[in-house]
Short mmCIF file of C-alpha atoms in Angstrom, two decimals:
data_model
loop_
_atom_site.label_atom_id
_atom_site.label_comp_id
_atom_site.label_asym_id
_atom_site.label_seq_id
_atom_site.Cartn_x
_atom_site.Cartn_y
_atom_site.Cartn_z
CA MET A 1 -33.65 36.10 6.23
CA PHE A 2 -32.75 34.48 9.28
CA GLY A 3 -34.61 31.14 8.63
CA GLU A 4 -32.83 31.04 5.01
CA GLY A 5 -29.52 31.64 6.45
CA TYR A 6 -30.06 28.80 8.91
CA ALA A 7 -31.52 26.55 6.03
CA LEU A 8 -28.01 27.97 3.98
CA PHE A 9 -25.77 26.38 7.86
CA ASP A 10 -28.04 23.09 7.37
CA TYR A 11 -26.65 22.29 3.90
CA VAL A 12 -23.38 22.89 4.69
CA VAL A 13 -23.63 20.80 8.57
CA ILE A 14 -24.51 17.90 6.34
CA ALA A 15 -21.94 18.44 3.64
CA ILE A 16 -19.36 18.35 5.76
CA ASP A 17 -21.25 15.68 7.27
CA ILE A 18 -21.45 13.40 4.52
CA ALA A 19 -17.15 14.55 2.92
CA LEU A 20 -16.58 13.49 6.44
CA VAL A 21 -17.93 9.77 6.54
CA TRP A 22 -16.68 9.37 2.61
CA PHE A 23 -13.07 9.87 3.95
CA ILE A 24 -12.96 7.73 6.49
CA ILE A 25 -14.38 5.10 4.05
CA TYR A 26 -11.80 6.02 1.84
CA LYS A 27 -9.16 5.90 4.20
CA LEU A 28 -10.29 2.56 5.68
CA ILE A 29 -10.98 1.02 1.64
CA MET A 30 -6.98 2.22 1.18
CA LEU A 31 -5.75 0.40 4.79
CA ILE A 32 -7.85 -2.74 3.75
CA GLN A 33 -6.58 -3.15 -0.06
CA GLY A 34 -4.58 -5.60 -1.36
CA THR A 35 -5.28 -8.27 2.09
CA LYS A 36 -7.62 -10.32 2.72
CA ALA A 37 -9.95 -7.97 4.60
CA VAL A 38 -10.67 -7.16 0.33
CA GLN A 39 -12.59 -10.67 0.47
CA LEU A 40 -14.60 -10.33 4.08
CA LEU A 41 -15.40 -6.93 2.75
CA LYS A 42 -17.16 -8.34 -0.63
CA GLY A 43 -18.89 -11.04 1.52
CA VAL A 44 -20.11 -8.50 4.03
CA PHE A 45 -21.85 -7.01 0.78
CA LEU A 46 -23.03 -10.02 -0.82
CA ILE A 47 -24.94 -10.81 2.69
CA LEU A 48 -26.65 -7.02 2.89
CA GLY A 49 -27.54 -7.78 -0.76
CA ILE A 50 -29.08 -11.05 -0.28
CA TRP A 51 -31.03 -9.50 3.09
CA LEU A 52 -32.51 -6.38 0.79
CA LEU A 53 -33.70 -8.63 -2.32
CA SER A 54 -35.21 -10.92 0.64
CA ASN A 55 -37.38 -8.10 2.62
CA LEU A 56 -37.50 -6.73 -1.38
CA PHE A 57 -39.35 -9.81 -2.74
CA GLY A 58 -41.09 -10.98 0.81
CA LEU A 59 -38.72 -14.52 1.70
CA THR A 60 -39.32 -14.26 5.84
CA THR A 61 -36.97 -17.86 6.40
CA LEU A 62 -34.34 -16.05 4.20
CA ARG A 63 -34.28 -12.98 5.63
CA GLU A 64 -34.15 -14.20 9.29
CA LEU A 65 -30.98 -16.08 8.10
CA MET A 66 -29.26 -12.70 7.10
CA SER A 67 -30.35 -11.11 10.07
CA GLN A 68 -28.46 -13.51 12.09
CA ALA A 69 -25.10 -14.04 10.04
CA ILE A 70 -25.72 -9.55 10.50
CA ALA A 71 -25.77 -9.70 13.71
CA TRP A 72 -23.32 -12.59 14.63
CA GLY A 73 -21.54 -11.30 11.83
CA PHE A 74 -19.98 -8.08 13.57
CA LEU A 75 -18.77 -9.78 16.50
CA ALA A 76 -16.80 -12.49 14.33
CA ILE A 77 -15.03 -9.51 12.47
CA ILE A 78 -13.65 -7.83 15.69
CA ILE A 79 -12.54 -11.51 16.73
CA LEU A 80 -10.67 -11.82 13.82
CA PHE A 81 -9.65 -8.09 13.25
CA GLN A 82 -8.88 -7.75 17.17
CA PRO A 83 -5.01 -7.03 16.05
CA GLU A 84 -5.94 -4.47 13.42
CA LEU A 85 -8.63 -2.82 15.80
CA ARG A 86 -6.50 -2.32 18.16
CA ARG A 87 -3.71 -0.96 16.41
CA ALA A 88 -5.94 1.75 14.81
CA LEU A 89 -7.02 2.51 18.46
CA GLU A 90 -3.65 2.65 19.55
CA GLN A 91 -3.40 5.55 16.79
CA LEU A 92 -6.07 7.71 17.28
CA GLY A 93 -5.16 7.70 20.72
CA ARG A 94 -2.00 9.14 19.55
CA GLY A 95 -3.61 11.48 17.18
CA SER A 96 -2.01 9.63 13.59
CA PHE A 97 -4.90 8.06 12.55
CA PHE A 98 -4.92 10.85 9.76
CA SER A 99 -1.85 11.72 10.55
CA ARG A 100 1.79 10.46 10.14
CA ASN A 101 3.00 8.72 12.54
CA THR A 102 6.49 10.65 13.96
CA ALA A 103 8.18 7.23 14.99
CA GLU A 104 8.04 6.17 11.84
CA GLU A 105 9.31 9.44 9.91
CA GLU A 106 12.59 9.03 12.18
CA ASN A 107 16.03 8.09 9.75
CA THR A 108 14.04 8.04 6.69
CA GLU A 109 16.22 10.03 4.43
CA ARG A 110 18.58 7.35 5.89
CA SER A 111 16.93 4.79 4.39
CA ILE A 112 16.48 6.14 1.02
CA GLU A 113 19.90 6.70 0.88
CA ALA A 114 20.38 2.98 1.72
CA ILE A 115 17.97 1.86 -1.19
CA LEU A 116 19.84 4.19 -3.38
CA LYS A 117 23.30 3.25 -1.70
CA SER A 118 22.49 -0.61 -2.28
CA CYS A 119 20.98 -0.04 -6.25
CA ASN A 120 24.27 1.48 -7.38
CA TYR A 121 26.17 -1.07 -6.17
CA MET A 122 23.36 -3.86 -7.97
CA ALA A 123 23.44 -2.10 -10.89
CA LYS A 124 27.23 -1.50 -11.23
CA ARG A 125 27.66 -5.39 -11.10
CA ARG A 126 24.44 -6.29 -13.24
CA ILE A 127 22.61 -7.98 -9.95
CA GLY A 128 19.35 -8.24 -10.35
CA ALA A 129 16.78 -6.39 -7.92
CA LEU A 130 13.19 -6.26 -7.72
CA ILE A 131 11.77 -3.57 -4.70
CA THR A 132 8.30 -2.32 -4.03
CA ILE A 133 7.85 -0.20 -1.23
CA GLU A 134 4.34 -0.23 0.12
CA ARG A 135 2.48 3.42 0.22
CA GLU A 136 -1.36 3.54 0.89
CA THR A 137 -1.86 0.17 -1.01
CA GLY A 138 -1.45 -2.64 1.56
CA MET A 139 0.20 -5.48 0.31
CA GLY A 140 -0.79 -8.12 2.80
CA ASP A 141 -1.86 -11.30 0.46
CA TYR A 142 1.63 -10.31 -1.69
CA VAL A 143 3.97 -10.27 1.55
CA GLU A 144 2.89 -14.10 2.30
CA THR A 145 3.95 -15.40 -0.77
CA GLY A 146 7.90 -14.86 -0.12
CA ILE A 147 9.67 -15.38 3.17
CA PRO A 148 9.06 -13.20 6.38
CA VAL A 149 12.21 -10.93 7.14
CA ASN A 150 10.73 -7.39 9.33
CA GLY A 151 14.39 -6.79 9.73
CA GLU A 152 15.83 -2.95 9.47
CA LEU A 153 16.27 -1.67 6.03
CA THR A 154 20.04 -0.75 5.74
CA ASN A 155 22.36 -1.18 2.66
CA GLU A 156 23.68 -4.24 3.61
CA LEU A 157 21.02 -6.48 4.11
CA LEU A 158 19.17 -5.67 0.90
CA THR A 159 21.92 -6.06 -1.26
CA ASN A 160 22.78 -9.32 0.22
CA ILE A 161 19.43 -10.66 -0.64
CA PHE A 162 19.83 -10.68 -4.06
CA ILE A 163 23.32 -12.02 -3.82
CA PRO A 164 22.87 -14.53 -6.81
CA ASN A 165 21.92 -17.97 -5.86
CA THR A 166 21.63 -16.89 -2.03
CA PRO A 167 17.80 -18.76 -1.12
CA LEU A 168 15.77 -15.56 -1.40
CA HIS A 169 16.94 -13.49 -4.73
CA ASP A 170 14.86 -14.77 -6.52
CA GLY A 171 11.65 -12.80 -6.40
CA ALA A 172 10.76 -9.58 -4.91
CA VAL A 173 11.76 -7.51 -1.70
CA ILE A 174 9.02 -5.83 -0.34
CA LEU A 175 9.56 -2.59 2.12
CA LYS A 176 6.96 -0.99 4.44
CA GLN A 177 8.43 1.99 6.08
CA ASP A 178 11.79 1.73 7.58
CA LYS A 179 11.61 -2.10 7.30
CA ILE A 180 12.26 -5.02 4.92
CA VAL A 181 8.60 -7.80 5.82
CA ALA A 182 9.67 -10.32 3.18
CA ALA A 183 11.44 -11.38 0.53
CA ALA A 184 11.58 -13.49 -2.44
CA CYS A 185 8.07 -11.96 -3.20
CA TYR A 186 6.06 -13.33 -5.87
CA LEU A 187 3.77 -10.01 -7.92
CA PRO A 188 1.65 -10.64 -10.13
CA LEU A 189 2.45 -10.24 -13.93
CA SER A 190 1.30 -6.64 -16.36
CA GLU A 191 -0.09 -8.28 -19.43
CA SER A 192 -0.50 -4.84 -20.83
CA PRO A 193 0.73 -4.97 -24.90
CA PHE A 194 2.53 -2.04 -24.62
CA ILE A 195 4.72 -3.40 -22.53
CA SER A 196 8.70 -3.64 -24.76
CA LYS A 197 9.06 -7.10 -25.52
CA GLU A 198 13.11 -6.53 -24.74
CA LEU A 199 11.88 -6.20 -21.15
CA GLY A 200 11.56 -9.50 -18.55
CA THR A 201 9.99 -11.02 -16.08
CA ARG A 202 11.27 -8.42 -12.97
CA HIS A 203 10.02 -5.14 -14.81
CA ARG A 204 6.43 -6.59 -16.16
CA ALA A 205 6.17 -8.34 -12.53
CA ALA A 206 7.15 -4.08 -11.51
CA MET A 207 4.22 -2.92 -14.29
CA GLY A 208 2.09 -5.46 -13.00
CA ILE A 209 1.94 -4.19 -9.06
CA SER A 210 2.40 -0.96 -9.58
CA GLU A 211 -1.23 -1.10 -11.96
CA VAL A 212 -2.79 -2.55 -8.80
CA THR A 213 -1.40 -0.88 -5.90
CA ASP A 214 -0.05 2.51 -4.95
CA ALA A 215 3.16 0.91 -4.57
CA VAL A 216 6.73 2.42 -5.45
CA THR A 217 8.80 -0.53 -7.82
CA ILE A 218 12.43 -0.09 -8.21
CA ILE A 219 14.10 -2.72 -11.10
CA VAL A 220 17.58 -3.65 -11.34
CA SER A 221 18.41 -5.32 -14.80
CA GLU A 222 21.02 -8.05 -14.51
CA GLU A 223 21.35 -8.16 -18.17
CA THR A 224 22.06 -4.24 -18.52
CA GLY A 225 22.56 -2.98 -15.11
CA SER A 226 20.42 -0.14 -15.58
CA MET A 227 18.00 0.81 -13.18
CA SER A 228 14.52 1.87 -13.49
CA CYS A 229 11.24 2.79 -11.56
CA THR A 230 7.26 1.87 -11.71
CA ILE A 231 4.00 4.13 -10.15
CA ASN A 232 0.88 3.39 -10.92
CA GLY A 233 1.60 1.15 -14.18
CA GLU A 234 3.54 3.88 -15.65
CA LEU A 235 7.20 2.55 -16.01
CA GLN A 236 10.42 5.00 -16.13
CA ARG A 237 13.67 3.66 -17.46
CA ASN A 238 17.44 4.01 -17.23
CA LEU A 239 17.60 6.40 -13.99
CA ASP A 240 21.19 7.50 -12.98
CA GLU A 241 21.02 7.52 -8.75
CA GLU A 242 20.24 11.51 -8.77
CA ALA A 243 16.80 10.78 -11.04
CA LEU A 244 16.02 8.02 -8.79
CA ARG A 245 16.15 9.76 -5.60
CA ASN A 246 14.35 12.65 -7.31
CA VAL A 247 12.17 10.39 -8.06
CA LEU A 248 11.56 8.83 -4.41
CA HIS A 249 11.94 11.99 -2.74
CA SER A 250 8.50 13.31 -5.19
CA ALA A 251 6.65 9.71 -4.81
CA LEU A 252 7.50 9.41 -1.00
CA ASP A 253 6.03 13.42 -0.69
CA VAL A 254 9.62 13.55 1.02
CA PRO A 255 10.80 16.96 1.19
CA LYS A 256 14.22 17.67 -1.01
CA ALA A 257 15.86 20.26 1.30
CA PRO A 258 19.73 19.05 2.65
CA GLY A 259 18.77 16.83 6.65
CA SER A 260 15.02 16.61 6.14
CA LYS A 261 13.84 14.28 8.21
CA SER A 262 9.76 13.47 6.70
CA TRP A 263 9.26 10.35 4.51
CA ASN A 264 5.04 9.53 4.68
CA TRP A 265 5.43 5.86 2.65
CA ARG A 266 2.31 6.26 2.88
CA GLY A 267 2.84 9.05 -0.40
CA LYS A 268 0.20 10.63 -2.57
CA LYS A 269 -2.03 8.80 -4.81
CA ASN A 270 -1.12 10.38 -7.76
CA GLY A 271 2.86 10.12 -6.61
#
């Protein structure tokens, strides 16, 4: 009986071990998704695949070449991604690798209100806007298509970016935590045949980014002044200020209680 219990305990430990490894891999994939690191990861898997095939078919020269590439490749990865690795280690040291960063949660409710105030202002004046909020999926590649801003998220700055005939008004603004990361960014257009023909480029771009990332994107229509939002490939149209507030609180996993200071920008995947 003791032996059977011990074997069952071993199975539980193995299951927990495997689950933790997969969880870590999942978190790492979510961190690099949407960035250039994805292409590097594809290259690593390609080299590993070639190495396995060379072992299988006895291709000695190719196997040795791939072995050298693997041996030196890890060193190259450490050098190329030194800033990201340092940041991850710093978060691990603060105990925030798998949890929320307290510093990032400060004044988050004020940031939501800044977004709402800006969108409401632009909607009343029919100023077109496209605002994308990064959640768990990285958006580094899309940030690089625009102009770096790296400014504090305020109603005034966000509104001013979209004023017509200004250098940054055409394109999307990408937000991360409480920062405006970049403006005039290009987003992928959705090719879905189910999108209404009456919707323009902004709505198609919002749908496109929601199909490839978990970002939350807000659209203010220049033609009608209506506010819409896309999340996980779904478009919610004609939202008023309160409805948009509820969508943002739900998607970003923010408690709705008054005075709440918690804002998880890496919100639930299914939002």
